Short mmCIF file of C-alpha atoms in Angstrom, two decimals:
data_model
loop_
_atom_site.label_atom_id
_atom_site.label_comp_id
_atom_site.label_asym_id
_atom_site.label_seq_id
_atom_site.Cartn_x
_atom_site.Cartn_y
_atom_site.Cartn_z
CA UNK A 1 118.00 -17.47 0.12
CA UNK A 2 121.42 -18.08 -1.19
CA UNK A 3 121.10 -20.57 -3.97
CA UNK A 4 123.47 -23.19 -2.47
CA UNK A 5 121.21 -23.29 0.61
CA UNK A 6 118.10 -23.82 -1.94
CA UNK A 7 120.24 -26.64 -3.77
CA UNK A 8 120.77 -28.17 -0.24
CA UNK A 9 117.21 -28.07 0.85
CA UNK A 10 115.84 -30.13 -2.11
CA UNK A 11 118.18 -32.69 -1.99
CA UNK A 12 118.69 -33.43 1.66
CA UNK A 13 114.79 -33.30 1.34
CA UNK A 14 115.40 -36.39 -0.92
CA UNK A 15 117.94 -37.99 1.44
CA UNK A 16 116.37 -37.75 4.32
CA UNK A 17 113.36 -39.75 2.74
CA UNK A 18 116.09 -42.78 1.24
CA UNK A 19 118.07 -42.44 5.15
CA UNK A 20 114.96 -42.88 7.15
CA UNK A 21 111.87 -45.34 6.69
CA UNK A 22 109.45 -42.68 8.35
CA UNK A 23 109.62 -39.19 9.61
CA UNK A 24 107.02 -36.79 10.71
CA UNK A 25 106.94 -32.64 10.88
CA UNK A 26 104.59 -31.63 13.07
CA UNK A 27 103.12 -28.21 13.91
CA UNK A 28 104.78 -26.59 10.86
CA UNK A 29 105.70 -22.86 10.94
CA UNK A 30 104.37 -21.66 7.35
CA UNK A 31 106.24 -18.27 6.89
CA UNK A 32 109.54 -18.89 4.94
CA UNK A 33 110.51 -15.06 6.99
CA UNK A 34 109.96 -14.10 10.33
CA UNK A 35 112.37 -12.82 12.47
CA UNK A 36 112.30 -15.67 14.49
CA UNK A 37 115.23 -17.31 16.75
CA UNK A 38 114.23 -21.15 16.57
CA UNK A 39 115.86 -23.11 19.68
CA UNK A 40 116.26 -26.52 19.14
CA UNK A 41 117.92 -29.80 21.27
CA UNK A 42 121.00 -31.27 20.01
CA UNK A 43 120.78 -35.45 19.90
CA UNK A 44 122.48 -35.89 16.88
CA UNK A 45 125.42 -33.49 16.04
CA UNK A 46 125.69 -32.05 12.46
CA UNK A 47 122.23 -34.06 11.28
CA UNK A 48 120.37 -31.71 13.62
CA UNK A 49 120.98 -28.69 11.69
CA UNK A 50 120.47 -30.02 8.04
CA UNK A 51 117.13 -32.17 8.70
CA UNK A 52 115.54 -28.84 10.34
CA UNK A 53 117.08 -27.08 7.60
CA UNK A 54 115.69 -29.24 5.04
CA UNK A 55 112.41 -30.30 6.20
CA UNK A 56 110.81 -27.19 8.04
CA UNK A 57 109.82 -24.64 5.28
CA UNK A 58 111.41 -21.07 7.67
CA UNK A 59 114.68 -20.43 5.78
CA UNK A 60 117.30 -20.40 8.59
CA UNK A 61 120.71 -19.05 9.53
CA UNK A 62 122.28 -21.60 11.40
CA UNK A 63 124.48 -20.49 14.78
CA UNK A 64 127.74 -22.71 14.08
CA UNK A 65 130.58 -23.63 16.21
CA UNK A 66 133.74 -21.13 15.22
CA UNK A 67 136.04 -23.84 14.79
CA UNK A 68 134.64 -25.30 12.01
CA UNK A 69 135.12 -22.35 9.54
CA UNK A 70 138.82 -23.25 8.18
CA UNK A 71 139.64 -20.79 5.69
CA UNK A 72 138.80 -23.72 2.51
CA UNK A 73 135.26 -24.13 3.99
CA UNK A 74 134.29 -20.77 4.82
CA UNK A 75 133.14 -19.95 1.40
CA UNK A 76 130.73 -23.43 1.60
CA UNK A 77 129.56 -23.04 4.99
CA UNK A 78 128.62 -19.15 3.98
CA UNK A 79 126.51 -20.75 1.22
CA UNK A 80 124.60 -22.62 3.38
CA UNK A 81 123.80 -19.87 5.83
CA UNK A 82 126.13 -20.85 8.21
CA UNK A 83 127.53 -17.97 10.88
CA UNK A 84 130.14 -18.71 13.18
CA UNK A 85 129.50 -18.33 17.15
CA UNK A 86 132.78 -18.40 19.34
CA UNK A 87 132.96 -20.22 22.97
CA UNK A 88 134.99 -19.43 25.56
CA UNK A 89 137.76 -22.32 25.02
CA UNK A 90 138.14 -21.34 21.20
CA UNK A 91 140.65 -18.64 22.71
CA UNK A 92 141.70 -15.10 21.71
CA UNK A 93 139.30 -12.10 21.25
CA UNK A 94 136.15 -14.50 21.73
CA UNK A 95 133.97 -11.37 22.94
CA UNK A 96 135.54 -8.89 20.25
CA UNK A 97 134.79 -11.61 17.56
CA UNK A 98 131.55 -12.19 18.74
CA UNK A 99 130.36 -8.76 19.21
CA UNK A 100 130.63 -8.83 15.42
CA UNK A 101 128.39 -11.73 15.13
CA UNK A 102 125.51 -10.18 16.91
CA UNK A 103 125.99 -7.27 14.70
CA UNK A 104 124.91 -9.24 12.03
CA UNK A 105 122.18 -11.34 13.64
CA UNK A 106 120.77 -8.66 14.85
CA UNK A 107 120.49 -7.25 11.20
CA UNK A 108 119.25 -10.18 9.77
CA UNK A 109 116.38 -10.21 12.62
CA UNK A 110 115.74 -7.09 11.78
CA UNK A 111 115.28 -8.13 7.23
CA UNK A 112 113.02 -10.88 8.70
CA UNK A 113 115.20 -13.39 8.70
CA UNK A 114 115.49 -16.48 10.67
CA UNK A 115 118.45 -17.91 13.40
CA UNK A 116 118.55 -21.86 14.63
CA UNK A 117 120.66 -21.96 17.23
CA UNK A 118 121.03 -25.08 19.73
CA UNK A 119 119.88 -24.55 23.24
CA UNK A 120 121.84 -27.36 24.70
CA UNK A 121 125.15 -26.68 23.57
CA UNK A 122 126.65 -29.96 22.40
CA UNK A 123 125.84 -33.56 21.40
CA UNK A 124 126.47 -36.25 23.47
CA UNK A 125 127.89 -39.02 22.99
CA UNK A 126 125.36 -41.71 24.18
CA UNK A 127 122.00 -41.56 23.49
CA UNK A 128 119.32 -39.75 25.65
CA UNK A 129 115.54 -39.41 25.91
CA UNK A 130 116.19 -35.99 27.88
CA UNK A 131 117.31 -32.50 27.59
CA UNK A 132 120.28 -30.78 29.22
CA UNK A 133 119.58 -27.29 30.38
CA UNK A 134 118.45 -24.72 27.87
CA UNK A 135 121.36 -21.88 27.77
CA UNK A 136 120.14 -18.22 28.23
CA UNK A 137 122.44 -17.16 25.10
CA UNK A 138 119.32 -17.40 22.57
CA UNK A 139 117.10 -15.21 24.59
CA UNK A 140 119.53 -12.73 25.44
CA UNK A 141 120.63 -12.47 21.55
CA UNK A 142 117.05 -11.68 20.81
CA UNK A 143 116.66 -9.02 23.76
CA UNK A 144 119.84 -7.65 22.41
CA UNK A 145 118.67 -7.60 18.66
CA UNK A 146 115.33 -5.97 20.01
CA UNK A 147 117.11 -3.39 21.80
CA UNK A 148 119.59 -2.54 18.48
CA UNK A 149 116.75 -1.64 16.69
CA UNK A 150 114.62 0.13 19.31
CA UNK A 151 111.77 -2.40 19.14
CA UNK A 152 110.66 -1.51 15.91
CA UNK A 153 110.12 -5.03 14.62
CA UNK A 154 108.50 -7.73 16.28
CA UNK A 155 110.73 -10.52 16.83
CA UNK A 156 110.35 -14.48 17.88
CA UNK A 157 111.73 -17.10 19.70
CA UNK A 158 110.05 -20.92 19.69
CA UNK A 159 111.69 -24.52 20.89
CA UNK A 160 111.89 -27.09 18.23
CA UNK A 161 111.98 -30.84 19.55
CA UNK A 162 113.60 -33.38 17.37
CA UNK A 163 113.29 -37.33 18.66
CA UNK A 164 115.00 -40.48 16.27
CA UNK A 165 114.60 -43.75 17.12
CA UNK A 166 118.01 -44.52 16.17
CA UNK A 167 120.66 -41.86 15.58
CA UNK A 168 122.92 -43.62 12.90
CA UNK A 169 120.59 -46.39 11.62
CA UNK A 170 119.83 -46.03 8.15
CA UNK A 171 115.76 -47.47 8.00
CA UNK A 172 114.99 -45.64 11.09
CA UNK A 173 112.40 -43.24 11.94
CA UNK A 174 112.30 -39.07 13.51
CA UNK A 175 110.11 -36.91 14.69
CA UNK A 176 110.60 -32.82 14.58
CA UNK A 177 108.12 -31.04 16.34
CA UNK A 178 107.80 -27.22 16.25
CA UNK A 179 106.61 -25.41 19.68
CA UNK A 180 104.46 -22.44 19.89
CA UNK A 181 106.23 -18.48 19.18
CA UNK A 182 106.72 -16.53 21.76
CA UNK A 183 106.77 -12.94 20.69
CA UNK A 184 109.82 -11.10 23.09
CA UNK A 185 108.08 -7.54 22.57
CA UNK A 186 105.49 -8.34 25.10
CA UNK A 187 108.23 -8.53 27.86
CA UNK A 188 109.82 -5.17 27.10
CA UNK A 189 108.52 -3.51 29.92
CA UNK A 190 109.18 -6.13 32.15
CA UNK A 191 112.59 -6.18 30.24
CA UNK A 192 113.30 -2.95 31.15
CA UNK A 193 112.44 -3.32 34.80
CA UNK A 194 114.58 -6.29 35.39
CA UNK A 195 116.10 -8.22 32.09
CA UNK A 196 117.90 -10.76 33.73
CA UNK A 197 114.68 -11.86 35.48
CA UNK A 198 112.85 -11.95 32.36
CA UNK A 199 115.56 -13.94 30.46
CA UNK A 200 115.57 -16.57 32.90
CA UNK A 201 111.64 -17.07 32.81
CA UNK A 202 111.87 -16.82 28.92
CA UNK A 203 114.85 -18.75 29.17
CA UNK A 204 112.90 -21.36 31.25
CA UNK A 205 109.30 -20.79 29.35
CA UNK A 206 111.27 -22.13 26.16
CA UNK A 207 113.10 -25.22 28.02
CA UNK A 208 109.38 -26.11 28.92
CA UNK A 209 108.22 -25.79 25.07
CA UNK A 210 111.39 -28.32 23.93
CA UNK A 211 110.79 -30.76 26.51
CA UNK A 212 106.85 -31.19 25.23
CA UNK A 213 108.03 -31.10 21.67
CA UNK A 214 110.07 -34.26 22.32
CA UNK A 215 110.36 -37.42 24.21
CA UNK A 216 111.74 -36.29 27.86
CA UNK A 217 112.60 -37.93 31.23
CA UNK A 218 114.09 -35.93 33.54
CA UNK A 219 116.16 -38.37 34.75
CA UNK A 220 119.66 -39.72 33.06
CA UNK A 221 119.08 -42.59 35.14
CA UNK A 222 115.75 -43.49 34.04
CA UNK A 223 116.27 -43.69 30.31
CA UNK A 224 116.97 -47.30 30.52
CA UNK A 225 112.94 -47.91 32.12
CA UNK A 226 111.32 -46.17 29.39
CA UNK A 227 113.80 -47.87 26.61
CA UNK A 228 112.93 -51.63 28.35
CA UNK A 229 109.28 -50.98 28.78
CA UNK A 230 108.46 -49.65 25.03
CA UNK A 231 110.46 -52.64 24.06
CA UNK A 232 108.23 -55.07 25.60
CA UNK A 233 105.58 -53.26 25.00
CA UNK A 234 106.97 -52.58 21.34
CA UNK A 235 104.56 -49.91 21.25
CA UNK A 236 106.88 -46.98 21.60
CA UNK A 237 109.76 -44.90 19.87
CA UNK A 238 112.06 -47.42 19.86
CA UNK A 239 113.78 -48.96 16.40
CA UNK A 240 114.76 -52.35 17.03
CA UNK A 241 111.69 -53.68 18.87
CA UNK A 242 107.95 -51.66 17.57
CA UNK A 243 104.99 -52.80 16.17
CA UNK A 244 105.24 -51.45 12.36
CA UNK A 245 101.56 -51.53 12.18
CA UNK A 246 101.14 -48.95 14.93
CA UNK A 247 101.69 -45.42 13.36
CA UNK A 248 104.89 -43.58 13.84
CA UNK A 249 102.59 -40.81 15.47
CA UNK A 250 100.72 -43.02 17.80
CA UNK A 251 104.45 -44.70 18.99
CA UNK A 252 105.68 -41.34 19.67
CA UNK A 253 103.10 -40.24 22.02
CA UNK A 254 102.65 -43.39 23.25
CA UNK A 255 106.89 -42.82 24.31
CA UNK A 256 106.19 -39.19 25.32
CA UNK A 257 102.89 -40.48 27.65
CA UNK A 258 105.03 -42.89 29.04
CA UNK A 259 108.21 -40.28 29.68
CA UNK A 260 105.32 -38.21 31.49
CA UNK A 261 104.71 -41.12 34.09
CA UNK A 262 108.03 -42.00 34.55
CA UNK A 263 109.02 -38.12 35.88
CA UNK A 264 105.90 -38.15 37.60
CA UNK A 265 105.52 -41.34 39.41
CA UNK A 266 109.16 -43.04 39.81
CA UNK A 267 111.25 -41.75 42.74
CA UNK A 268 114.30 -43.44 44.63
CA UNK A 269 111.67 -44.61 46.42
CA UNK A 270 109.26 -46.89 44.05
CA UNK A 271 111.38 -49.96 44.57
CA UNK A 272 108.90 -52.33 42.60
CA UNK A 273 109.54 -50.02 39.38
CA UNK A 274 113.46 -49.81 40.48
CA UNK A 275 113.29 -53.71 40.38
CA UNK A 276 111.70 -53.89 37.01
CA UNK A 277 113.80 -51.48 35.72
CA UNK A 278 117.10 -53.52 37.01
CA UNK A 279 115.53 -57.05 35.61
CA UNK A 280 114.44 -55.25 32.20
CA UNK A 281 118.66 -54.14 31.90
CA UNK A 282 119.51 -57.13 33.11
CA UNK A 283 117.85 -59.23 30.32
CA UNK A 284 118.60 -56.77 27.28
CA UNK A 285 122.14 -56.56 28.17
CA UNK A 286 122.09 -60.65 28.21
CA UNK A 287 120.30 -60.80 24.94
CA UNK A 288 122.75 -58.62 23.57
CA UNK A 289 125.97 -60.44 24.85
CA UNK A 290 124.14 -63.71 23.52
CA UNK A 291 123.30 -62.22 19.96
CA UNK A 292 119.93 -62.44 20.53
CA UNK A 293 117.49 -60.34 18.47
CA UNK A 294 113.63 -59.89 21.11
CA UNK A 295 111.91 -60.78 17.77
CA UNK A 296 112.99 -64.04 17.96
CA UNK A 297 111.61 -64.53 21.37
CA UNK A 298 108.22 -63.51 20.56
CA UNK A 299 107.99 -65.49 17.21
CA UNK A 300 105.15 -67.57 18.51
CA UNK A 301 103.05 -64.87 19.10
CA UNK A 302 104.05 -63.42 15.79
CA UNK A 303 105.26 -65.94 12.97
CA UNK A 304 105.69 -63.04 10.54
CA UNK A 305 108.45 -61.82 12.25
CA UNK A 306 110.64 -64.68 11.73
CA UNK A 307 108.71 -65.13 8.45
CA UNK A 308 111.60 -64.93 5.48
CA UNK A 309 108.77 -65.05 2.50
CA UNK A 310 108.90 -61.79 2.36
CA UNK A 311 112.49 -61.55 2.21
CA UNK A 312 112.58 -64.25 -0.67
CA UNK A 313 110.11 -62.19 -2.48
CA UNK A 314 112.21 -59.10 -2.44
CA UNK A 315 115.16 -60.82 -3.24
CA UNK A 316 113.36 -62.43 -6.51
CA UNK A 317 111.89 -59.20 -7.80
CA UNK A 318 114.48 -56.34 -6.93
CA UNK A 319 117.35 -58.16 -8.12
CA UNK A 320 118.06 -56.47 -11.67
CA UNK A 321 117.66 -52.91 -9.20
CA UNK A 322 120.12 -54.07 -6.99
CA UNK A 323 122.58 -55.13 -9.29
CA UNK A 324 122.47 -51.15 -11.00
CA UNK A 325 122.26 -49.72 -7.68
CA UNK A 326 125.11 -52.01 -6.28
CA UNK A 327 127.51 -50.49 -10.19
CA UNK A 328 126.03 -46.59 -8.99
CA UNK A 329 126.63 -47.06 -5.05
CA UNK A 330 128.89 -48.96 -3.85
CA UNK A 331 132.12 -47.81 -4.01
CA UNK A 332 130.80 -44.48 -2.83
CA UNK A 333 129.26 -46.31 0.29
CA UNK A 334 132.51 -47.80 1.13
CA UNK A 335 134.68 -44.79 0.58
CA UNK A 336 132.41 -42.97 3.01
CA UNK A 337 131.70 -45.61 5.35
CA UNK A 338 135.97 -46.50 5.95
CA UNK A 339 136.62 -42.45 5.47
CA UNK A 340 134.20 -41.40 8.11
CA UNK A 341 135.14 -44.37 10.40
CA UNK A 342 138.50 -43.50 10.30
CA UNK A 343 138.80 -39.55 10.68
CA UNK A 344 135.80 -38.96 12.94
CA UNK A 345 136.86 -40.41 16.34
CA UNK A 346 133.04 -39.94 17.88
CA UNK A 347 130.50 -42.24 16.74
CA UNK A 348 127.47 -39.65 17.27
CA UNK A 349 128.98 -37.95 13.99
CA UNK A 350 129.07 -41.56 12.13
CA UNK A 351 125.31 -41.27 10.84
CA UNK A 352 125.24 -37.55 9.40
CA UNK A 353 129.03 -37.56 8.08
CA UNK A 354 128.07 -40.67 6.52
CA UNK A 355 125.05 -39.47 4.43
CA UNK A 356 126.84 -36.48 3.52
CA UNK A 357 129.80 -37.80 1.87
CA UNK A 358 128.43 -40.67 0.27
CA UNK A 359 126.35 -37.66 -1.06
CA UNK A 360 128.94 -36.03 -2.91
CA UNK A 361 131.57 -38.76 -3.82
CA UNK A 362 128.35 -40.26 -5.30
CA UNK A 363 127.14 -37.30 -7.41
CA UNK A 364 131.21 -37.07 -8.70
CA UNK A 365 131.62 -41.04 -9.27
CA UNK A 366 128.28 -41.04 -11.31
CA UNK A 367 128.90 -38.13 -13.87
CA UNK A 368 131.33 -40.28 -16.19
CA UNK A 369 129.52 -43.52 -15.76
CA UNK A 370 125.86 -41.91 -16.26
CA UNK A 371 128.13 -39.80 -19.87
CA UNK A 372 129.35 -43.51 -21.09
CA UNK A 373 125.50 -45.15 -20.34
CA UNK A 374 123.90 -41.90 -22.25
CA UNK A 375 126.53 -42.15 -25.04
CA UNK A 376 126.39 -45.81 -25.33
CA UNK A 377 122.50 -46.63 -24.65
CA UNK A 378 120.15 -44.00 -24.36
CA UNK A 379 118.25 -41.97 -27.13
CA UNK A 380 118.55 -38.40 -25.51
CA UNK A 381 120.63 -36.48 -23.02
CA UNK A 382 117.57 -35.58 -21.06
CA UNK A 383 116.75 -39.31 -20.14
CA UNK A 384 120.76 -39.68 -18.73
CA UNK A 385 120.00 -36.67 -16.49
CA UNK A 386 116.62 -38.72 -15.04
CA UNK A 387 118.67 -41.31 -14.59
CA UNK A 388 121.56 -39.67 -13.06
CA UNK A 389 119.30 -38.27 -10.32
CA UNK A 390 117.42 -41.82 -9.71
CA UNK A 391 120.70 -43.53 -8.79
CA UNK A 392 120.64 -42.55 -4.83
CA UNK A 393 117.13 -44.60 -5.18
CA UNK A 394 118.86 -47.48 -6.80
CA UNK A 395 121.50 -47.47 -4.63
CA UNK A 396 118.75 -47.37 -1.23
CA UNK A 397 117.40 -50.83 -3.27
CA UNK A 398 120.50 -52.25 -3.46
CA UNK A 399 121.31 -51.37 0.13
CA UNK A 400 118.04 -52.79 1.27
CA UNK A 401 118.42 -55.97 -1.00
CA UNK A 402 121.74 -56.95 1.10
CA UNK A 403 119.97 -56.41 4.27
CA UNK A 404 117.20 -58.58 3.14
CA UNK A 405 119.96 -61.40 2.20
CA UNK A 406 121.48 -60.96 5.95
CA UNK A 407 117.60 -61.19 7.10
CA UNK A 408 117.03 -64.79 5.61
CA UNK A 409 120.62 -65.90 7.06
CA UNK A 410 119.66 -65.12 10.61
CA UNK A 411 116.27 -66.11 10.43
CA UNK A 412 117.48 -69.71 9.41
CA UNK A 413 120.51 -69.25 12.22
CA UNK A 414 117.76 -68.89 15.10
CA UNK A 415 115.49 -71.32 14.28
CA UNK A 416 117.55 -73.91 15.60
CA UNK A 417 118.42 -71.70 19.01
CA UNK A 418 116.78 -72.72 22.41
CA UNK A 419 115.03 -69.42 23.92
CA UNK A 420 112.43 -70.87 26.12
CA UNK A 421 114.59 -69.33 28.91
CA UNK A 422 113.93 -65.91 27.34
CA UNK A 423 110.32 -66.47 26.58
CA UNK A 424 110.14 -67.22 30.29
CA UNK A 425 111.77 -64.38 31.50
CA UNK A 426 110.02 -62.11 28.86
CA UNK A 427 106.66 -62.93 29.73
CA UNK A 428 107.14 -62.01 33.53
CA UNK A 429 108.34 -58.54 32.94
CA UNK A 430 105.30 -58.02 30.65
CA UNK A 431 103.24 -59.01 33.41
CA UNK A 432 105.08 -56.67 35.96
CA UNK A 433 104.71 -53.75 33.58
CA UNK A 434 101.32 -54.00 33.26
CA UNK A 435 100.75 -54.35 36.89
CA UNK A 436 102.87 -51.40 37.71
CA UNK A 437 102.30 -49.04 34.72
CA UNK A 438 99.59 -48.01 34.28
CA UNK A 439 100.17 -46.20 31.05
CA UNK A 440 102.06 -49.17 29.47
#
């Protein structure tokens, strides 16, 4: 393990706990070595490959697009155990080039080493609850590795699932699920019968794996169904409308039960569900032209979501926090926010980009104010280095304190807005999901 790649796992460790409100790893691989090639989906761009990176314990190489590696990053990105993979519209000697690459992956299999590479290909832009075809490359890299060094070492492939409830949302919620290893020696004679046969079941055998590891509809056109029922339900994987007292574990199978249905049961055909799924678009997309948060809709059932006690109480006792965190964070937010707004044109990037840089201008802009507050105010140098390494926690108070001022503002807005028609209209597609789904 290079030691920038052990820097980066500890502290993205940390950030990922300050970024999201809850996460769960489940199914954890315990070897930190094992010539596995771990095949994961793609919904989130360049978080993908730091959060698994971080948060399972294998040490990985990561599989990286080519065009990333400009000659004043290659140094960085070979710290973090980054190797470059060239496509087809990268241009010039893509198969040369990449000959080389397998070279080395096929050595590093071979040390016991580890490869993430994404199955799917590419991110896109809008969000999905599915999986786009698993490529063949994976498989056929650890064939190819296999054959390089005459099956002498046993070596692994296994799907990793990873499901957020909100891509870019800082106070959101993830789950990474590891599937079962499949060890590729017990196809060789099969694989030397017939390997593109046993590449495509392998191939297919690990698509299967991902799409239990996360939550999956088949369907493009059916995301919508399962996004409107769990938020009526609010007992699902989605962020703006859950139950917080149902556990992150329970929501997520609850989602993945209800993916199940929906590929099983709905057809073109099931024009009662077709309906409900049209009516439960139809009155999201109106709540959301009107500014209209569901809480507020179901505040008679439940006062404490409209409830701004809490908020008050938060405000009253985190203050002094906030006001240090707001000195230590800040600025760095801002640069980062208007930076990554600016040069990265696709909003899928926003989230990761985001954390990232606010990372490191952070860690710079601190160093002379955490000197001067050592100098000036504390007994020992020790004690400025504990602080220096609490600010990203200050600065995640300070963050939540101005959401909790924006909370009692729009609290106090809606109280005085007319939703009966809403209530109305909410209530009847409750009804209808529980008469059609049975799973709901």
């Amino acid at each position: 393990m290079r030691p920038f790649y052990f820097l980066l796992k500890i502290s993205l460790n940390i950030s990922f706990r300050l970024f999201y409100k809850r996460f769960l790893v489940l199914n954890k691989h315990k070897e930190l070595f094992g010539s596995t090639i771990y095949v994961s989906n793609h919904p989130n761009s360049f978080m993908d490959p730091i959060m698994i990176g971080a948060m399972n314990r294998p040490i990985v190489h990561f599989m990286t697009r080519s065009d990333v590696f400009v000659w004043w990053l290659k140094p960085i990105l070979w710290s973090a155990h980054m190797t470059p993979i060239y496509r087809q519209h990268d241009g010039g000697d893509m198969k040369g080039k990449n000959t080389d690459v397998f070279k080395k992956v096929n050595q590093s299999l071979k040390m016991g080493r580890n490869i993430l590479i994404f199955g799917e290909g590419f991110t896109d832009d809008t969000p999905i609850r599915g999986l786009k075809p698993v490529k063949k490359g994976p498989i056929r890299m650890g064939f190819g590795a296999l054959e390089a060094i005459n099956w002498s070492k046993k070596i692994y492939i296994s799907g990793i699932g990873i499901s957020y409830s909100d891509r870019n949302t800082i106070g959101s919620e993830f789950v990474l699920d590891n599937g079962p290893k499949i060890c590729l020696n017990d196809y060789k004679e099969r694989y030397l019968e017939n390997p593109n046969k046993v590449i495509n079941e392998v191939t297919k055998l690990v698509e299967k794996d991902m799409q239990q590891c996360i939550v999956y509809v088949a369907k493009p056109t059916r995301y919508s169904l399962l996004e409107g029922i769990m938020q009526i339900t609010r007992k699902g994987f989605n962020n703006a409308n859950h139950d917080d007292h149902i556990p992150l574990i329970k929501r997520w199978e609850y989602a993945k039960k209800l993916g199940i249905w929906i590929n099983e049961n709905v057809t073109d055909e099931s024009t009662e569900i077709l309906a409900l799924q049209k009516d439960l678009d139809a009155y999201f997309n109106l709540e959301k032209r009107m500014k209209v948060q569901d809480r507020f809709v179901i505040a008679k059932q439940h006062p404490e979501l409209v409830s701004t006690w809490n908020n008050w109480l938060y405000l009253i006792l985190m203050w002094p926090f906030a006001l240090i965190g707001t000195i230590h964070g800040f600025i760095p937010y801002i640069l980062s926010k208007k930076l990554t707004e600016k040069i990265m044109k696709r909003k899928v990037f926003w989230g990761s980009v985001k954390m990232m840089m606010a990372k490191i201008i952070g860690s710079i802009y601190n160093i002379p104010i955490i000197i001067l507050i050592t100098k000036w105010y504390l007994p020992h140098w020790s004690l400025g280095v504990l602080y220096y390494f609490i600010t990203p926690v200050l600065w995640r108070l300070s963050y939540e304190y101005a959401h909790q001022f924006k909370e009692i503002q729009i609290k106090r807005k809606m109280k005085s807005v007319d939703l009966s028609k809403f209530v109305e209209k909410r209530a009847e597609l409750a009804e209808r999901i529980k008469q059609l789904i049975p799973v709901a």
